[in-house]
CSV table of C-alpha atoms and ligand atoms in Angstrom, one decimal:
chain,number,residue,atom,x,y,z
A,192,MET,CA,-25.3,21.9,3.8
A,193,SER,CA,-23.5,21.3,7.1
A,194,ILE,CA,-24.8,23.5,10.0
A,195,LEU,CA,-22.6,23.9,13.0
A,196,LYS,CA,-24.7,23.8,16.2
A,197,LEU,CA,-22.8,25.1,19.2
A,198,LEU,CA,-22.8,22.3,21.7
A,199,PRO,CA,-21.3,22.6,25.2
A,200,VAL,CA,-17.9,20.9,25.5
A,201,ASN,CA,-18.1,18.1,28.0
A,202,LYS,CA,-14.6,16.9,29.0
A,203,GLU,CA,-16.2,13.8,30.7
A,204,MET,CA,-17.8,12.7,27.4
A,205,PRO,CA,-19.6,9.3,27.7
A,206,MET,CA,-17.8,6.5,25.9
A,207,LYS,CA,-18.7,6.1,22.3
A,208,LYS,CA,-19.6,3.0,20.4
A,209,LEU,CA,-17.0,2.4,17.7
A,210,LEU,CA,-17.7,0.4,14.6
A,211,ILE,CA,-14.6,-0.7,12.6
A,212,VAL,CA,-15.8,-1.6,9.1
A,213,VAL,CA,-13.6,-4.0,7.2
A,214,PRO,CA,-14.5,-4.8,3.5
A,215,CYS,CA,-13.4,-8.3,2.4
A,216,TYR,CA,-13.2,-9.6,-1.1
A,217,ASN,CA,-11.7,-13.1,-1.4
A,218,GLU,CA,-9.5,-12.6,1.7
A,219,GLU,CA,-9.2,-16.1,3.1
A,220,GLU,CA,-5.5,-15.8,3.2
A,221,VAL,CA,-5.3,-12.6,5.3
A,222,LEU,CA,-8.3,-13.1,7.6
A,223,PRO,CA,-6.9,-15.4,10.2
A,224,SER,CA,-4.2,-12.9,11.1
A,225,THR,CA,-6.5,-9.9,10.7
A,226,LEU,CA,-9.1,-11.4,13.0
A,227,LYS,CA,-6.5,-11.9,15.8
A,228,THR,CA,-5.1,-8.4,15.4
A,229,MET,CA,-8.5,-6.7,15.4
A,230,SER,CA,-9.8,-8.6,18.3
A,231,GLU,CA,-6.8,-7.8,20.5
A,232,LEU,CA,-6.9,-4.1,19.5
A,233,LEU,CA,-10.6,-3.6,20.2
A,234,SER,CA,-10.4,-5.6,23.5
A,235,LYS,CA,-7.7,-3.3,24.6
A,236,MET,CA,-9.5,-0.2,23.6
A,237,ILE,CA,-12.6,-1.4,25.5
A,238,SER,CA,-10.7,-2.4,28.6
A,239,ASP,CA,-8.9,1.0,28.6
A,240,LYS,CA,-12.4,2.6,28.5
A,241,MET,CA,-11.5,4.4,25.3
A,242,VAL,CA,-14.7,3.2,23.5
A,243,SER,CA,-17.9,1.6,24.9
A,244,PRO,CA,-18.1,-2.2,25.5
A,245,ASP,CA,-20.7,-2.6,22.7
A,246,SER,CA,-18.1,-1.5,20.1
A,247,ARG,CA,-17.6,-4.0,17.3
A,248,VAL,CA,-15.5,-4.9,14.2
A,249,HIS,CA,-17.9,-5.4,11.3
A,250,PHE,CA,-16.7,-7.4,8.4
A,251,VAL,CA,-18.5,-7.0,5.1
A,252,ASP,CA,-18.0,-9.9,2.7
A,253,ASP,CA,-18.2,-8.2,-0.8
A,254,GLY,CA,-19.5,-11.3,-2.7
A,255,SER,CA,-16.4,-13.4,-2.2
A,256,ALA,CA,-16.1,-16.7,-4.0
A,257,ASP,CA,-13.5,-18.3,-1.6
A,258,LYS,CA,-13.8,-19.3,2.1
A,259,THR,CA,-14.1,-15.6,3.4
A,260,TRP,CA,-17.7,-16.0,4.5
A,261,GLU,CA,-17.1,-19.4,6.2
A,262,ILE,CA,-14.1,-17.9,8.1
A,263,LEU,CA,-16.1,-14.9,9.1
A,264,THR,CA,-19.2,-16.8,10.4
A,265,LYS,CA,-17.0,-19.1,12.5
A,266,ALA,CA,-15.1,-16.1,13.9
A,267,CYS,CA,-18.4,-14.3,14.8
A,268,LYS,CA,-19.6,-17.3,16.7
A,269,LYS,CA,-16.3,-17.4,18.7
A,270,ASP,CA,-15.7,-13.7,19.4
A,271,LYS,CA,-18.5,-11.4,20.6
A,272,LEU,CA,-16.5,-8.3,19.3
A,273,PHE,CA,-17.1,-9.4,15.7
A,274,GLU,CA,-20.1,-9.0,13.4
A,275,ALA,CA,-20.3,-9.8,9.7
A,276,SER,CA,-22.7,-9.2,6.7
A,277,LYS,CA,-22.5,-10.6,3.2
A,278,LEU,CA,-23.4,-8.6,0.1
A,279,SER,CA,-25.5,-10.3,-2.6
A,280,ARG,CA,-22.7,-9.9,-5.2
A,281,ASN,CA,-19.4,-8.1,-5.6
A,282,PHE,CA,-20.2,-4.3,-5.3
A,283,GLY,CA,-16.6,-3.1,-5.0
A,284,GLN,CA,-14.8,-1.7,-1.9
A,285,LEU,CA,-16.8,1.5,-1.8
A,286,GLY,CA,-20.1,-0.3,-1.8
A,287,ALA,CA,-18.9,-2.7,0.9
A,288,MET,CA,-17.7,0.2,3.1
A,289,LEU,CA,-20.8,2.2,2.7
A,290,SER,CA,-23.1,-0.8,3.5
A,291,GLY,CA,-21.1,-1.4,6.7
A,292,ILE,CA,-21.5,2.3,7.7
A,293,TYR,CA,-25.0,3.0,6.5
A,294,ASP,CA,-26.6,-0.2,7.7
A,295,ASN,CA,-25.2,-0.3,11.3
A,296,GLU,CA,-25.7,2.0,14.3
A,297,ALA,CA,-22.7,3.5,16.0
A,298,ASP,CA,-21.3,6.8,17.3
A,299,LEU,CA,-17.9,6.5,15.5
A,300,TYR,CA,-17.2,4.7,12.2
A,301,CYS,CA,-13.7,3.6,11.1
A,302,THR,CA,-12.9,2.0,7.8
A,303,ILE,CA,-9.8,-0.1,7.3
A,304,ASP,CA,-8.7,-2.6,4.6
A,305,SER,CA,-8.8,-6.3,5.6
A,306,ASP,CA,-5.1,-6.8,4.8
A,307,LEU,CA,-4.2,-4.3,7.5
A,308,GLN,CA,-1.7,-2.6,5.2
A,309,ASP,CA,-2.8,0.6,7.0
A,310,ASP,CA,-1.6,0.6,10.6
A,311,PRO,CA,-4.6,-0.5,12.8
A,312,ASN,CA,-2.9,1.0,15.9
A,313,CYS,CA,-3.6,4.4,14.5
A,314,ILE,CA,-7.3,3.8,15.4
A,315,ILE,CA,-6.4,4.6,19.0
A,316,GLU,CA,-4.9,7.9,17.9
A,317,MET,CA,-8.0,8.6,15.7
A,318,VAL,CA,-10.3,8.1,18.7
A,319,ALA,CA,-8.2,10.5,20.8
A,320,LYS,CA,-8.5,13.1,18.1
A,321,ILE,CA,-12.3,12.7,18.0
A,322,LYS,CA,-12.3,13.2,21.8
A,323,ASN,CA,-10.5,16.4,21.2
A,324,GLY,CA,-13.4,17.7,19.0
A,325,CYS,CA,-12.7,16.3,15.5
A,326,GLU,CA,-15.5,14.9,13.5
A,327,ILE,CA,-13.3,13.3,10.8
A,328,VAL,CA,-9.8,11.9,11.1
A,329,TYR,CA,-7.9,10.9,8.0
A,330,GLY,CA,-5.3,8.2,7.9
A,331,VAL,CA,-2.4,9.5,5.8
A,332,ARG,CA,0.5,7.4,4.6
A,333,LYS,CA,4.0,8.9,4.9
A,334,LYS,CA,5.3,7.4,1.6
A,335,ARG,CA,3.8,5.3,-1.3
A,336,ASP,CA,6.7,2.9,-1.8
A,337,SER,CA,4.8,-0.2,-0.8
A,338,ASP,CA,2.5,0.3,-3.8
A,339,VAL,CA,3.1,-1.6,-7.0
A,340,PHE,CA,4.4,0.5,-9.9
A,341,LEU,CA,1.1,0.6,-11.8
A,342,LYS,CA,-0.7,1.7,-8.6
A,343,ARG,CA,1.8,4.5,-8.0
A,344,ILE,CA,1.5,5.8,-11.6
A,345,THR,CA,-2.4,5.6,-11.7
A,346,ALA,CA,-2.5,7.3,-8.3
A,347,LYS,CA,-0.2,10.1,-9.4
A,348,LEU,CA,-2.1,10.7,-12.7
A,349,PHE,CA,-5.4,10.6,-10.8
A,350,TYR,CA,-4.4,13.2,-8.2
A,351,LYS,CA,-2.9,15.5,-10.9
A,352,THR,CA,-6.2,15.3,-12.9
A,353,MET,CA,-8.3,15.9,-9.9
A,354,ALA,CA,-6.2,18.9,-8.9
A,355,LEU,CA,-6.5,20.4,-12.4
A,356,LEU,CA,-10.3,20.0,-12.1
A,357,GLY,CA,-10.1,21.9,-8.8
A,358,VAL,CA,-11.0,19.0,-6.6
A,359,LYS,CA,-9.4,19.3,-3.1
A,360,MET,CA,-8.2,16.0,-1.7
A,361,ILE,CA,-6.0,15.0,1.2
A,362,PRO,CA,-2.8,13.8,-0.4
A,363,ASN,CA,-1.9,10.1,0.4
A,364,HIS,CA,-5.2,9.4,2.1
A,365,SER,CA,-7.5,6.7,0.6
A,366,THR,CA,-9.9,4.6,2.7
A,367,PHE,CA,-8.5,4.5,6.2
A,368,ARG,CA,-10.5,7.1,8.2
A,369,MET,CA,-12.7,7.7,11.1
A,370,MET,CA,-16.0,9.7,11.1
A,371,THR,CA,-18.5,10.5,13.7
A,372,LYS,CA,-22.1,9.7,13.3
A,373,ARG,CA,-22.7,13.5,12.8
A,374,ALA,CA,-20.3,13.6,9.9
A,375,VAL,CA,-21.8,10.4,8.4
A,376,GLU,CA,-25.3,12.0,8.6
A,377,GLU,CA,-24.0,15.0,6.6
A,378,LEU,CA,-22.3,12.7,4.0
A,379,LYS,CA,-25.7,10.9,3.5
A,380,LYS,CA,-27.3,14.3,2.5
A,381,PHE,CA,-25.1,14.5,-0.7
A,382,PRO,CA,-27.4,13.7,-3.6
A,383,GLU,CA,-24.6,12.0,-5.7
A,384,ARG,CA,-24.9,8.2,-6.2
A,385,ASN,CA,-21.3,7.6,-7.3
A,386,LEU,CA,-19.5,8.8,-4.2
A,387,PHE,CA,-15.8,9.2,-4.4
A,388,LEU,CA,-15.1,9.4,-0.6
A,389,PRO,CA,-11.6,10.9,-0.6
A,390,ALA,CA,-13.0,13.9,-2.4
A,391,MET,CA,-16.5,14.0,-0.9
A,392,VAL,CA,-15.6,13.5,2.8
A,393,PRO,CA,-13.6,16.8,3.0
A,394,LEU,CA,-16.7,18.6,1.6
A,395,VAL,CA,-18.6,17.6,4.7
A,396,GLY,CA,-16.6,20.2,6.6
A,397,PHE,CA,-16.3,20.2,10.5
A,398,LYS,CA,-13.0,20.1,12.4
A,399,SER,CA,-10.8,17.3,11.1
A,400,ASP,CA,-7.2,16.1,11.6
A,401,MET,CA,-4.8,13.4,10.3
A,402,VAL,CA,-2.8,10.6,11.7
A,403,TYR,CA,0.4,9.5,9.8
A,404,TYR,CA,1.7,6.0,9.3
A,405,ASP,CA,3.9,3.8,7.2
A,406,ARG,CA,1.9,1.5,4.9
A,407,SER,CA,3.1,-2.1,5.1
A,408,PRO,CA,3.1,-4.5,2.1
A,409,ARG,CA,0.1,-6.9,1.9
A,410,MET,CA,0.8,-9.7,4.3
A,411,ALA,CA,-0.8,-12.5,2.2
A,412,GLY,CA,-3.0,-13.0,-0.9
A,413,GLN,CA,-3.1,-10.7,-3.9
A,414,THR,CA,-4.4,-7.1,-4.5
A,415,LYS,CA,-8.1,-7.2,-5.4
A,416,TYR,CA,-7.6,-4.4,-7.8
A,417,SER,CA,-7.1,-5.8,-11.3
A,418,MET,CA,-5.9,-3.5,-14.1
A,419,ARG,CA,-9.5,-3.1,-15.2
A,420,LYS,CA,-10.7,-2.2,-11.6
A,421,LEU,CA,-7.8,0.3,-11.2
A,422,LEU,CA,-8.5,2.1,-14.4
A,423,ALA,CA,-12.2,2.2,-13.6
B,630,LIG,N1,-12.2,-5.0,-1.6
B,630,LIG,C1,-13.6,-5.2,-1.6
B,630,LIG,N2,-14.2,-5.4,-2.8
B,630,LIG,C2,-13.5,-5.3,-4.0
B,630,LIG,C3,-12.1,-5.1,-4.0
B,630,LIG,C4,-11.5,-5.0,-2.8
B,630,LIG,O1,-14.2,-5.2,-0.6
B,630,LIG,O2,-14.1,-5.5,-5.1
B,630,LIG,C5,-11.5,-4.9,-0.3
B,630,LIG,C6,-10.4,-5.9,-0.1
B,630,LIG,O3,-10.8,-7.1,0.4
B,630,LIG,C7,-9.5,-5.1,0.9
B,630,LIG,C8,-9.7,-3.6,0.5
B,630,LIG,O4,-10.9,-3.6,-0.3
B,630,LIG,O5,-10.0,-5.2,2.2
B,630,LIG,C9,-8.6,-3.1,-0.4
B,630,LIG,O6,-8.2,-4.0,-1.4
B,630,LIG,P1,-6.7,-4.3,-1.7
B,630,LIG,O7,-6.0,-4.6,-0.5
B,630,LIG,O8,-6.7,-5.5,-2.7
B,630,LIG,O9,-6.3,-3.0,-2.4
B,630,LIG,P2,-4.8,-2.4,-2.6
B,630,LIG,O10,-4.2,-2.4,-1.2
B,630,LIG,O11,-4.0,-3.3,-3.5
B,630,LIG,O12,-5.0,-1.0,-3.1
B,631,LIG,MG1,-4.3,-3.8,0.3
Protein backbone atom coordinates (compact mmCIF):
# COMPACT_ATOMS: atom_id res chain seq x y z
CA MET A 1 0.00 0.00 0.00
CA SER A 2 1.25 3.49 -0.81
CA ILE A 3 1.39 5.76 2.24
CA LEU A 4 1.52 9.48 1.68
CA LYS A 5 3.95 11.14 4.10
CA LEU A 6 3.50 14.89 4.24
CA LEU A 7 6.85 16.38 3.39
CA PRO A 8 7.62 20.10 3.37
CA VAL A 9 7.65 21.56 -0.15
CA ASN A 10 11.11 22.88 -0.88
CA LYS A 11 11.17 25.14 -3.94
CA GLU A 12 15.00 25.05 -3.98
CA MET A 13 15.03 21.26 -4.26
CA PRO A 14 18.55 19.85 -4.78
CA MET A 15 19.21 18.55 -8.28
CA LYS A 16 18.17 14.96 -8.82
CA LYS A 17 20.16 12.14 -10.36
CA LEU A 18 18.33 11.01 -13.50
CA LEU A 19 18.83 7.58 -15.02
CA ILE A 20 17.49 7.16 -18.54
CA VAL A 21 17.07 3.41 -19.11
CA VAL A 22 17.21 2.27 -22.74
CA PRO A 23 16.46 -1.41 -23.54
CA CYS A 24 18.28 -2.62 -26.67
CA TYR A 25 17.70 -5.83 -28.59
CA ASN A 26 19.67 -6.15 -31.83
CA GLU A 27 19.74 -2.40 -32.32
CA GLU A 28 23.06 -1.93 -34.17
CA GLU A 29 21.31 0.08 -36.88
CA VAL A 30 19.72 2.72 -34.64
CA LEU A 31 22.34 3.00 -31.91
CA PRO A 32 24.81 5.41 -33.59
CA SER A 33 22.09 8.03 -33.98
CA THR A 34 20.50 7.28 -30.57
CA LEU A 35 23.85 7.61 -28.75
CA LYS A 36 24.42 11.06 -30.28
CA THR A 37 20.91 12.33 -29.48
CA MET A 38 20.94 11.04 -25.91
CA SER A 39 24.39 12.40 -25.15
CA GLU A 40 23.45 15.87 -26.43
CA LEU A 41 20.16 15.86 -24.54
CA LEU A 42 21.60 14.77 -21.19
CA SER A 43 24.60 17.15 -21.51
CA LYS A 44 22.18 20.02 -22.02
CA MET A 45 20.02 18.99 -19.07
CA ILE A 46 23.12 18.82 -16.85
CA SER A 47 24.52 22.16 -18.02
CA ASP A 48 21.09 23.76 -17.51
CA LYS A 49 21.23 22.39 -13.92
CA MET A 50 17.98 20.53 -14.49
CA VAL A 51 19.47 17.24 -13.24
CA SER A 52 22.64 16.43 -11.29
CA PRO A 53 25.99 15.92 -13.06
CA ASP A 54 26.06 12.23 -12.08
CA SER A 55 22.93 11.57 -14.21
CA ARG A 56 23.43 8.86 -16.82
CA VAL A 57 21.93 7.10 -19.84
CA HIS A 58 21.92 3.37 -19.03
CA PHE A 59 21.64 1.00 -21.98
CA VAL A 60 20.54 -2.58 -21.28
CA ASP A 61 21.55 -5.06 -23.94
CA ASP A 62 18.76 -7.65 -23.83
CA GLY A 63 20.80 -10.60 -25.13
CA SER A 64 21.45 -9.16 -28.60
CA ALA A 65 23.13 -11.32 -31.25
CA ASP A 66 24.36 -8.43 -33.43
CA LYS A 67 26.96 -5.71 -32.72
CA THR A 68 24.81 -3.94 -30.08
CA TRP A 69 27.12 -4.79 -27.16
CA GLU A 70 30.27 -3.91 -29.10
CA ILE A 71 28.81 -0.50 -29.99
CA LEU A 72 27.68 0.12 -26.41
CA THR A 73 31.01 -0.80 -24.78
CA LYS A 74 32.87 1.50 -27.17
CA ALA A 75 30.41 4.33 -26.52
CA CYS A 76 30.77 3.94 -22.73
CA LYS A 77 34.54 4.27 -23.00
CA LYS A 78 34.19 7.51 -24.99
CA ASP A 79 31.30 9.22 -23.19
CA LYS A 80 31.11 9.46 -19.40
CA LEU A 81 27.34 10.02 -19.55
CA PHE A 82 26.80 6.44 -20.74
CA GLU A 83 26.64 3.16 -18.83
CA ALA A 84 25.62 -0.26 -20.12
CA SER A 85 24.77 -3.69 -18.82
CA LYS A 86 24.21 -6.93 -20.71
CA LEU A 87 21.61 -9.53 -19.79
CA SER A 88 22.55 -13.21 -19.95
CA ARG A 89 19.86 -13.90 -22.59
CA ASN A 90 16.89 -12.22 -24.26
CA PHE A 91 14.41 -11.50 -21.44
CA GLY A 92 12.12 -9.18 -23.41
CA GLN A 93 11.68 -5.42 -23.18
CA LEU A 94 10.03 -5.48 -19.73
CA GLY A 95 12.84 -7.56 -18.20
CA ALA A 96 15.44 -5.25 -19.72
CA MET A 97 13.70 -2.11 -18.44
CA LEU A 98 13.20 -3.52 -14.93
CA SER A 99 16.81 -4.65 -14.65
CA GLY A 100 17.93 -1.13 -15.64
CA ILE A 101 15.69 0.40 -12.97
CA TYR A 102 16.01 -2.11 -10.13
CA ASP A 103 19.77 -2.68 -10.38
CA ASN A 104 20.85 0.98 -10.50
CA GLU A 105 20.65 3.82 -7.99
CA ALA A 106 19.03 7.10 -9.03
CA ASP A 107 16.45 9.66 -7.86
CA LEU A 108 14.50 9.66 -11.13
CA TYR A 109 14.11 6.85 -13.66
CA CYS A 110 12.99 7.36 -17.24
CA THR A 111 12.47 4.52 -19.74
CA ILE A 112 12.60 5.12 -23.49
CA ASP A 113 12.91 2.77 -26.49
CA SER A 114 16.29 2.71 -28.24
CA ASP A 115 14.82 3.68 -31.64
CA LEU A 116 13.69 7.01 -30.11
CA GLN A 117 10.25 6.75 -31.72
CA ASP A 118 9.07 8.47 -28.54
CA ASP A 119 10.26 12.07 -28.46
CA PRO A 120 13.29 12.25 -26.13
CA ASN A 121 12.86 16.04 -25.76
CA CYS A 122 9.80 15.27 -23.63
CA ILE A 123 12.22 14.10 -20.92
CA ILE A 124 12.86 17.79 -20.13
CA GLU A 125 9.12 18.36 -19.65
CA MET A 126 8.90 15.20 -17.52
CA VAL A 127 11.60 16.47 -15.14
CA ALA A 128 9.79 19.84 -14.89
CA LYS A 129 6.58 18.03 -13.88
CA ILE A 130 8.45 16.01 -11.26
CA LYS A 131 9.83 19.29 -9.88
CA ASN A 132 6.21 20.43 -9.58
CA GLY A 133 5.46 17.53 -7.26
CA CYS A 134 4.60 14.59 -9.57
CA GLU A 135 5.98 11.17 -8.75
CA ILE A 136 5.07 9.62 -12.14
CA VAL A 137 4.91 11.23 -15.58
CA TYR A 138 3.44 9.25 -18.50
CA GLY A 139 4.47 9.81 -22.11
CA VAL A 140 1.26 9.76 -24.15
CA ARG A 141 1.21 9.68 -27.93
CA LYS A 142 -1.23 11.94 -29.70
CA LYS A 143 -2.08 9.44 -32.50
CA ARG A 144 -1.22 5.84 -33.36
CA ASP A 145 -0.77 6.19 -37.11
CA SER A 146 2.99 5.40 -37.08
CA ASP A 147 2.17 1.84 -35.92
CA VAL A 148 1.93 -1.02 -38.39
CA PHE A 149 -1.62 -2.32 -39.01
CA LEU A 150 -1.12 -5.47 -36.89
CA LYS A 151 0.15 -3.40 -33.94
CA ARG A 152 -2.84 -1.05 -34.14
CA ILE A 153 -5.34 -3.92 -34.21
CA THR A 154 -3.68 -5.89 -31.37
CA ALA A 155 -3.40 -2.69 -29.29
CA LYS A 156 -7.08 -1.85 -29.83
CA LEU A 157 -8.21 -5.39 -28.96
CA PHE A 158 -5.98 -5.41 -25.93
CA TYR A 159 -7.20 -2.08 -24.50
CA LYS A 160 -10.84 -3.14 -25.10
CA THR A 161 -10.33 -6.46 -23.28
CA MET A 162 -8.53 -4.79 -20.38
CA ALA A 163 -11.31 -2.19 -20.04
CA LEU A 164 -13.93 -4.98 -19.98
CA LEU A 165 -11.96 -6.61 -17.16
CA GLY A 166 -12.01 -3.32 -15.27
CA VAL A 167 -8.30 -2.56 -15.64
CA LYS A 168 -7.63 1.17 -15.69
CA MET A 169 -4.89 2.18 -18.09
CA ILE A 170 -3.64 5.46 -19.54
CA PRO A 171 -4.74 5.37 -23.20
CA ASN A 172 -1.92 5.60 -25.77
CA HIS A 173 0.80 5.25 -23.16
CA SER A 174 3.19 2.30 -23.28
CA THR A 175 6.78 2.32 -22.02
CA PHE A 176 7.91 5.96 -22.14
CA ARG A 177 7.58 7.26 -18.58
CA MET A 178 9.42 8.81 -15.67
CA MET A 179 9.14 7.65 -12.07
CA THR A 180 10.71 8.92 -8.89
CA LYS A 181 12.65 6.54 -6.67
CA ARG A 182 9.73 6.79 -4.23
CA ALA A 183 7.27 5.51 -6.87
CA VAL A 184 9.69 2.74 -7.92
CA GLU A 185 10.02 1.60 -4.29
CA GLU A 186 6.21 1.30 -4.11
CA LEU A 187 6.11 -0.62 -7.42
CA LYS A 188 8.65 -3.09 -6.02
CA LYS A 189 6.24 -3.93 -3.19
CA PHE A 190 3.69 -5.52 -5.57
CA PRO A 191 3.91 -9.29 -5.15
CA GLU A 192 3.19 -10.06 -8.85
CA ARG A 193 6.06 -11.53 -10.86
CA ASN A 194 4.60 -10.89 -14.33
CA LEU A 195 4.31 -7.14 -14.16
CA PHE A 196 2.38 -5.35 -16.87
CA LEU A 197 3.64 -1.85 -16.21
CA PRO A 198 1.04 0.25 -18.11
CA ALA A 199 -1.63 -1.24 -15.83
CA MET A 200 0.45 -1.59 -12.64
CA VAL A 201 2.17 1.80 -12.49
CA PRO A 202 -1.15 3.72 -12.16
CA LEU A 203 -1.96 1.46 -9.16
CA VAL A 204 1.03 2.93 -7.33
CA GLY A 205 -0.95 6.17 -6.89
CA PHE A 206 0.68 9.53 -6.02
CA LYS A 207 0.38 12.72 -8.05
CA SER A 208 0.99 12.02 -11.75
CA ASP A 209 0.77 13.86 -15.05
CA MET A 210 1.24 13.30 -18.79
CA VAL A 211 3.33 14.74 -21.59
CA TYR A 212 2.01 14.48 -25.15
CA TYR A 213 4.05 13.86 -28.29
CA ASP A 214 3.87 12.63 -31.87
CA ARG A 215 5.47 9.20 -32.26
CA SER A 216 7.88 9.03 -35.20
CA PRO A 217 8.41 6.00 -37.41
CA ARG A 218 11.40 3.76 -36.52
CA MET A 219 14.48 5.47 -37.98
CA ALA A 220 16.33 2.23 -38.90
CA GLY A 221 16.17 -1.53 -38.37
CA GLN A 222 13.01 -3.55 -37.84
CA THR A 223 10.51 -3.82 -35.00
CA LYS A 224 11.70 -6.40 -32.45
CA TYR A 225 8.12 -7.54 -31.93
CA SER A 226 7.48 -10.57 -34.08
CA MET A 227 3.88 -11.79 -34.52
CA ARG A 228 4.56 -14.35 -31.76
CA LYS A 229 5.92 -11.72 -29.32
CA LEU A 230 3.02 -9.35 -30.07
CA LEU A 231 0.41 -12.00 -29.39
CA ALA A 232 2.21 -13.04 -26.20
N1 LIG B 1 13.39 -4.68 -26.95
C1 LIG B 1 14.07 -5.41 -25.98
N2 LIG B 1 13.89 -6.76 -25.94
C2 LIG B 1 13.05 -7.44 -26.78
C3 LIG B 1 12.31 -6.67 -27.73
C4 LIG B 1 12.50 -5.31 -27.78
O1 LIG B 1 14.85 -4.84 -25.21
O2 LIG B 1 12.95 -8.67 -26.68
C5 LIG B 1 13.61 -3.24 -27.02
C6 LIG B 1 13.97 -2.72 -28.40
O3 LIG B 1 15.35 -2.82 -28.66
C7 LIG B 1 13.47 -1.28 -28.33
C8 LIG B 1 12.22 -1.40 -27.47
O4 LIG B 1 12.37 -2.62 -26.74
O5 LIG B 1 14.39 -0.44 -27.67
C9 LIG B 1 10.94 -1.42 -28.27
O6 LIG B 1 11.05 -2.33 -29.35
P1 LIG B 1 10.54 -1.97 -30.81
O7 LIG B 1 10.99 -0.60 -31.17
O8 LIG B 1 10.98 -3.05 -31.74
O9 LIG B 1 8.98 -2.03 -30.59
P2 LIG B 1 7.83 -1.27 -31.43
O10 LIG B 1 8.20 0.19 -31.47
O11 LIG B 1 7.85 -1.90 -32.80
O12 LIG B 1 6.61 -1.53 -30.65
MG1 LIG C 1 10.01 1.05 -31.81
